[in-house]
Coordinates of C-alpha atoms in Angstrom, one line a residue:
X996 CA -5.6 10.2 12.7
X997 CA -7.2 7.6 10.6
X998 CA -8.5 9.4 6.9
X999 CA -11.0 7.2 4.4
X1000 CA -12.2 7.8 1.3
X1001 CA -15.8 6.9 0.9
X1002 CA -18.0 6.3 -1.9
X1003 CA -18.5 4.4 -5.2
X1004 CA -15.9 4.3 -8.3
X1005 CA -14.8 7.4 -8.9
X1006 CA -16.5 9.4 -6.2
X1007 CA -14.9 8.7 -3.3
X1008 CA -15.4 11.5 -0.7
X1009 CA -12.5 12.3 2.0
X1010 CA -13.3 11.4 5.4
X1011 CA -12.2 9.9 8.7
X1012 CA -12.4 7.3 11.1
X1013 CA -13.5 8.5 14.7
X1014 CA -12.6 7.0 18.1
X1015 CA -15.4 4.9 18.1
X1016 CA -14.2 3.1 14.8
X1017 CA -17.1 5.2 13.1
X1018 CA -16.7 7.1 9.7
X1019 CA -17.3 10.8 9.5
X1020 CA -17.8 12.7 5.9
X1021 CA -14.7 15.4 6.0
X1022 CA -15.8 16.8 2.1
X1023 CA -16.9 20.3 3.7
X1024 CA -13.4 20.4 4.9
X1025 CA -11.6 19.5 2.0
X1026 CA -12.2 18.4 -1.8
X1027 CA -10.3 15.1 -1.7
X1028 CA -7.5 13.3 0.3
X1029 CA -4.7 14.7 -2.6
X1030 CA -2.4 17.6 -3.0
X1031 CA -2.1 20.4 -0.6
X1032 CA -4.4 18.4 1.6
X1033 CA -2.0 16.1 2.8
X1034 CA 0.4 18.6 3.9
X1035 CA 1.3 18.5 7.7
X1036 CA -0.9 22.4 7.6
X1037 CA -3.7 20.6 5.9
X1038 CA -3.9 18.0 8.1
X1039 CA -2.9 19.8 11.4
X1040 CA -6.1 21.9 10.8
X1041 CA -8.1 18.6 10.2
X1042 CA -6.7 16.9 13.4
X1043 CA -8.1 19.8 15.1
X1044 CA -11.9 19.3 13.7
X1045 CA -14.3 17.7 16.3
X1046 CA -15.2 14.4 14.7
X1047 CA -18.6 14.5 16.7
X1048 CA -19.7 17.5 14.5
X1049 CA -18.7 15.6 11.0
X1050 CA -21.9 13.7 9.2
X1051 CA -21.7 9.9 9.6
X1052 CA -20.9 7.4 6.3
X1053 CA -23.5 5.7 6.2
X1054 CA -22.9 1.8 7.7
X1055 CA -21.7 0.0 4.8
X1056 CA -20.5 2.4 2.0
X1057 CA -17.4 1.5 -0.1
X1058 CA -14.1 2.1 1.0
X1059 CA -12.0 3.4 -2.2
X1060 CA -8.2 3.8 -2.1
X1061 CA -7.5 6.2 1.4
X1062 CA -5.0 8.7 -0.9
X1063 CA -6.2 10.5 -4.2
X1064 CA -4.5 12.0 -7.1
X1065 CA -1.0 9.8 -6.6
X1066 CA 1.2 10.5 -9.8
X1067 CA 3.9 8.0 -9.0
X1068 CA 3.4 4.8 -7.2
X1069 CA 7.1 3.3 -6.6
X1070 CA 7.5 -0.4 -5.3
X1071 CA 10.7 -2.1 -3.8
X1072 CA 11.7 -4.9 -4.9
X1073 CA 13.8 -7.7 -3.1
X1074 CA 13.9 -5.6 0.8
X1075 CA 12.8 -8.7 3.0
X1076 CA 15.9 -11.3 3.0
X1077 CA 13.8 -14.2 3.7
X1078 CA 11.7 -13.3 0.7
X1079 CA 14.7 -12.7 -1.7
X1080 CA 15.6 -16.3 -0.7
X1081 CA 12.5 -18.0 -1.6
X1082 CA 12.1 -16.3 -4.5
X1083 CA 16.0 -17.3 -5.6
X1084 CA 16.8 -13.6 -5.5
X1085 CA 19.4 -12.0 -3.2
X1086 CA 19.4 -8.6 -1.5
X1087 CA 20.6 -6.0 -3.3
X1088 CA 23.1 -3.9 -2.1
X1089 CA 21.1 -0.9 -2.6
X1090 CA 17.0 -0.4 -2.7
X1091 CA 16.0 -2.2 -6.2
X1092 CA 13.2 0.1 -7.4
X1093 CA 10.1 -0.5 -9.8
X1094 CA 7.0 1.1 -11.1
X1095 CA 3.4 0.6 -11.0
X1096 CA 1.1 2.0 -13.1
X1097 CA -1.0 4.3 -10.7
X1098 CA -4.4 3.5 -12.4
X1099 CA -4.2 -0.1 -10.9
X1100 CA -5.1 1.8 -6.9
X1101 CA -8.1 0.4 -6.0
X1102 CA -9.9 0.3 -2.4
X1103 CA -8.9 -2.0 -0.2
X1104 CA -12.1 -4.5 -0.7
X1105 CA -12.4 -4.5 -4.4
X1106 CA -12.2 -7.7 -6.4
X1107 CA -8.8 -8.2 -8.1
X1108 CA -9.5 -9.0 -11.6
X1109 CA -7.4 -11.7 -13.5
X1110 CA -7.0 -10.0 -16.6
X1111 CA -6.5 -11.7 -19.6
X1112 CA -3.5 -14.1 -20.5
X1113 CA -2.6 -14.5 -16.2
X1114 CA -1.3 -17.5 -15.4
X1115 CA 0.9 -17.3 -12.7
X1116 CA -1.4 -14.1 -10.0
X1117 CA 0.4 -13.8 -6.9
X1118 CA 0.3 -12.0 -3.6
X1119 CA 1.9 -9.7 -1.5
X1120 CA 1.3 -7.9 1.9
X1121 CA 3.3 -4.7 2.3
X1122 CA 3.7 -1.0 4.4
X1123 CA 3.5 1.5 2.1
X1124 CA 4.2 5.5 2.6
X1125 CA 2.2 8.2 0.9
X1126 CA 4.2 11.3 0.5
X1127 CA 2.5 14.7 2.2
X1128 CA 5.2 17.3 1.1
X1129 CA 7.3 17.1 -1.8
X1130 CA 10.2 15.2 -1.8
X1131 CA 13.5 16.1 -3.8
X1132 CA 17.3 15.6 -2.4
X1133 CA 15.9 14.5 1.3
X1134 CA 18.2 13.5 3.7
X1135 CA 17.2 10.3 5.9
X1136 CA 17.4 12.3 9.3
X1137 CA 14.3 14.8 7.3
X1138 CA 12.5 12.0 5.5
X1139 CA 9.5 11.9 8.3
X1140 CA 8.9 15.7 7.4
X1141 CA 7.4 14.8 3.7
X1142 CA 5.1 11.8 4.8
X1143 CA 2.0 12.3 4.9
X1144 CA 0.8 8.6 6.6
X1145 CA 1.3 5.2 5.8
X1146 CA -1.0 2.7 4.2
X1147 CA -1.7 -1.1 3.9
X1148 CA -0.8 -2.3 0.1
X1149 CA -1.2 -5.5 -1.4
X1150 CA 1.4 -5.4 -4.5
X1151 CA -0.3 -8.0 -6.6
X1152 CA 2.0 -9.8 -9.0
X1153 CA 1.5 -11.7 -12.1
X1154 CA 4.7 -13.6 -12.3
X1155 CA 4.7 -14.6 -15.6
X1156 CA 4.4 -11.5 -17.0
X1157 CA 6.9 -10.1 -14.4
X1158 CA 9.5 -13.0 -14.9
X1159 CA 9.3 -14.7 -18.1
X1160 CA 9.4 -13.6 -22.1
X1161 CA 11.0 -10.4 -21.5
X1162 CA 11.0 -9.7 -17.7
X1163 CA 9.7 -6.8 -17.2
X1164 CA 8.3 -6.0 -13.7
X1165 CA 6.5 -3.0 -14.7
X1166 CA 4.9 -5.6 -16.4
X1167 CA 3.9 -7.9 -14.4
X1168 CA 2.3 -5.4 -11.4
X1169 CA 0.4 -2.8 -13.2
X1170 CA -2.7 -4.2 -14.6
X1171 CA -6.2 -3.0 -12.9
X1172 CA -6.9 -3.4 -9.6
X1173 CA -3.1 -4.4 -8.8
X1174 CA -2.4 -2.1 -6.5
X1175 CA -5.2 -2.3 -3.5
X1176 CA -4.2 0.3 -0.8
X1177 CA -6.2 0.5 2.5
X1178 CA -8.8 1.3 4.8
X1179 CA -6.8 3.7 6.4
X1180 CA -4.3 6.4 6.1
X1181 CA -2.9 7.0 9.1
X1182 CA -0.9 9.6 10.2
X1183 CA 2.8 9.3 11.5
X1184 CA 1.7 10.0 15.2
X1185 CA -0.8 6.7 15.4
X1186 CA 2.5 4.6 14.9
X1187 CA 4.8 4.2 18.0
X1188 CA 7.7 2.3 15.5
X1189 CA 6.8 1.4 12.2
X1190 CA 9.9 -0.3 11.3
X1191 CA 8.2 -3.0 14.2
X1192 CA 4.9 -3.6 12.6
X1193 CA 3.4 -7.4 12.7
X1194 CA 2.2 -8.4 9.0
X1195 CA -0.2 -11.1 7.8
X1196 CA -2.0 -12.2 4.9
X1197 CA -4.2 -15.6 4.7
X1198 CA -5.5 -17.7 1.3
X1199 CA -9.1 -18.5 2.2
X1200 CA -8.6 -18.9 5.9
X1201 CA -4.8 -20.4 5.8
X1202 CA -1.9 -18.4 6.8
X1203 CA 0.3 -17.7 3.8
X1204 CA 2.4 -14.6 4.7
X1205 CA 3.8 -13.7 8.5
X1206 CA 6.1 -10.9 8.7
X1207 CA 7.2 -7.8 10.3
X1208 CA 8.3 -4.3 9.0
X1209 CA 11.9 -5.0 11.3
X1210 CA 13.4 -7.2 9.2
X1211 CA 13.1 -5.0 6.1
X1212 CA 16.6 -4.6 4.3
X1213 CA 16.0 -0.8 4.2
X1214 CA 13.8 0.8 6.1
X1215 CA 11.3 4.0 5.8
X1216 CA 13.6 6.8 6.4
X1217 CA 16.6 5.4 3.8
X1218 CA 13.5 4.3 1.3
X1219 CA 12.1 7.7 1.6
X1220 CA 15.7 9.4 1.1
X1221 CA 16.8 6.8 -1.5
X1222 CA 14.0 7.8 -3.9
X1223 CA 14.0 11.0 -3.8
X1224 CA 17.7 11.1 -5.0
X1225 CA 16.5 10.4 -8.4
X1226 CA 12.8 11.2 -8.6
X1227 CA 11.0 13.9 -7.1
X1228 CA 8.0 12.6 -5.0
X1229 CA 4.8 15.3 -4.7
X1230 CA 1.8 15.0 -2.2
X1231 CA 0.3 11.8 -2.9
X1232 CA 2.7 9.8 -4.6
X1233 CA 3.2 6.4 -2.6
X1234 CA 6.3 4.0 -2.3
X1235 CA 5.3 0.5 -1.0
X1236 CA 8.4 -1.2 0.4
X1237 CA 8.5 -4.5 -0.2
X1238 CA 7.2 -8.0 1.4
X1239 CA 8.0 -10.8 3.6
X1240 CA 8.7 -14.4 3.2
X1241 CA 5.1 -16.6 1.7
X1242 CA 4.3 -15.3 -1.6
X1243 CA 3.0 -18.0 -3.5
X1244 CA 5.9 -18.2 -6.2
X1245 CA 8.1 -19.2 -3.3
X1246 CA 5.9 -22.0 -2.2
X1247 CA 6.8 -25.9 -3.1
X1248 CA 4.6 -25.9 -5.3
X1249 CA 4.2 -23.1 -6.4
X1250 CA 0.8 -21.8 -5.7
X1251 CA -1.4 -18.8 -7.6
X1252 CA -4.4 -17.1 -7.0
X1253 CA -7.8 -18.2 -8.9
X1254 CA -11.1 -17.1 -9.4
X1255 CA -13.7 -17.5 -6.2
X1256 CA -10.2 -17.1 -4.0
X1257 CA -10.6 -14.7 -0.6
X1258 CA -7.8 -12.8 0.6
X1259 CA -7.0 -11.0 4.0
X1260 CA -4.5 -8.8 4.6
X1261 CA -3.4 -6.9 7.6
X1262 CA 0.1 -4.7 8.8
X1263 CA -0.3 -3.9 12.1
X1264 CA -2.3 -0.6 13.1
X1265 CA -3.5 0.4 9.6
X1266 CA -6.4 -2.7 9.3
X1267 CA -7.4 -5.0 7.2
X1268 CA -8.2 -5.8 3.3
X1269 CA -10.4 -8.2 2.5
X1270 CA -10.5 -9.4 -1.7
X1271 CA -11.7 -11.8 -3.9
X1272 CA -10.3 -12.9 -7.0
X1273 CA -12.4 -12.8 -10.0
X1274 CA -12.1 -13.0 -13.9
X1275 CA -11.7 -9.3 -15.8

């Protein structure tokens, strides 16, 4: 299945994309897309819910973030080789883990906002996995059991605060509307291999990023399993797992993102973000 959230800035309703490609309001079902919700129970009983009997969105209506109530929103760092080497990094030999702050989840079409003091706003097209069952001590072989779906993220990234003065990534890919994740969540089952998923993301019509989720250093399962070693994940909580080669920091020149700028994004069956930069 393919869940939404619907609605303006802080009431976003849950809801879900039918075969037709048309969204259906799911909020008598269920409060939000959060919690218990996104348990494999919770969303076994909404899988079996004829979508022909759920109201219509109406054509148009805002797309928020398609997960609700995360707590922890865990990046990888570094897990594409290609990018490591444009970037002057190398791979590490074992998942390198950051934060971002989970008030920067915005829908997939909101404006990212330069805040103040950015120089150096960068881009970055990535799978990420939302947790649907907590997570604590999983072994790889059990990791599928606690996801709830997978989502598109773009893991925006202010370099200069990430890299320079005193180099602090939670820096550098926190502030608001960082973290765009979306249209879809989409359950397990819609994805044949998801460690073979075609990625893209274009500057105002020009191809910038080309990818796909196979050449990730670690993939879903150990990322899943890795994590949960030292934090324990709850329904909702999302890990986004790093990029492929074409951010612009690895470009010769460099190149950042500016006000009036238009991004699209895609990873292959979870569709597209489209953004535009603006000022804060």
């Amino acid at each position: 299945m393919k869940f939404i959230r619907h609605g303006a800035v802080g009431a976003e309703k849950p809801g879900l994309v039918d075969a037709a490609g048309r969204h259906r309001d799911l909020s008598a079902h269920i409060d939000d897309l959060s919690g218990a919700a996104l348990s494999k129970a919770s969303l076994a009983k909404l899988a079996a819910i004829d979508p022909e009997s759920l109201p219509l969105v109406a054509e148009g209506t805002r797309l928020g973030a398609p997960v609700a109530g995360t707590r922890n929103f865990i990046a990888v760092g570094m897990n594409y080789a290609d990018h490591a080497a444009e970037t002057g990094g190398t791979v590490p030999p074992e998942p390198l883990l950051f934060s971002k702050a989970p008030n920067c989840i915005v829908g997939p079409n909101d404006d990212i906002l330069i805040p103040p003091g950015a120089t150096k706003l960068d881009w970055e097209v990535e799978l990420a996995i939302v947790i649907g069952e907590t997570a604590w001590q999983v072994e790889e072989a059990g990791a599928f059991d606690h996801i709830a779906g997978f989502v598109l993220c773009n893991d925006v990234s202010e370099r200069a605060f990430q890299m320079e003065g005193t180099g602090q990534w939670l820096k550098g890919k926190s502030a608001p509307t960082f973290g765009p994740l979306g249209p879809w969540l989409v359950t397990p089952d819609e994805i044949t291999d998801v460690q073979k998923l075609a990625m893209e993301l274009d500057l105002n019509g020009a191809p910038r990023q080309r990818g796909n989720t196979a050449t990730m250093v670690f993939g879903v399962r150990t990322l899943v399993s890795y994590v949960s070693r030292f934090i324990k994940l709850d329904p909702g909580d999302v890990i986004t797992t790093g990029t492929p080669p074409g951010v612009g920091m690895g470009r010769k020149p460099p190149e950042f993102l500016k006000a009036g700028d238009m991004l699209r994004l895609t990873v292959e069956g979870l569709g597209e973000q489209h953004q535009k930069v603006a000022l804060y």
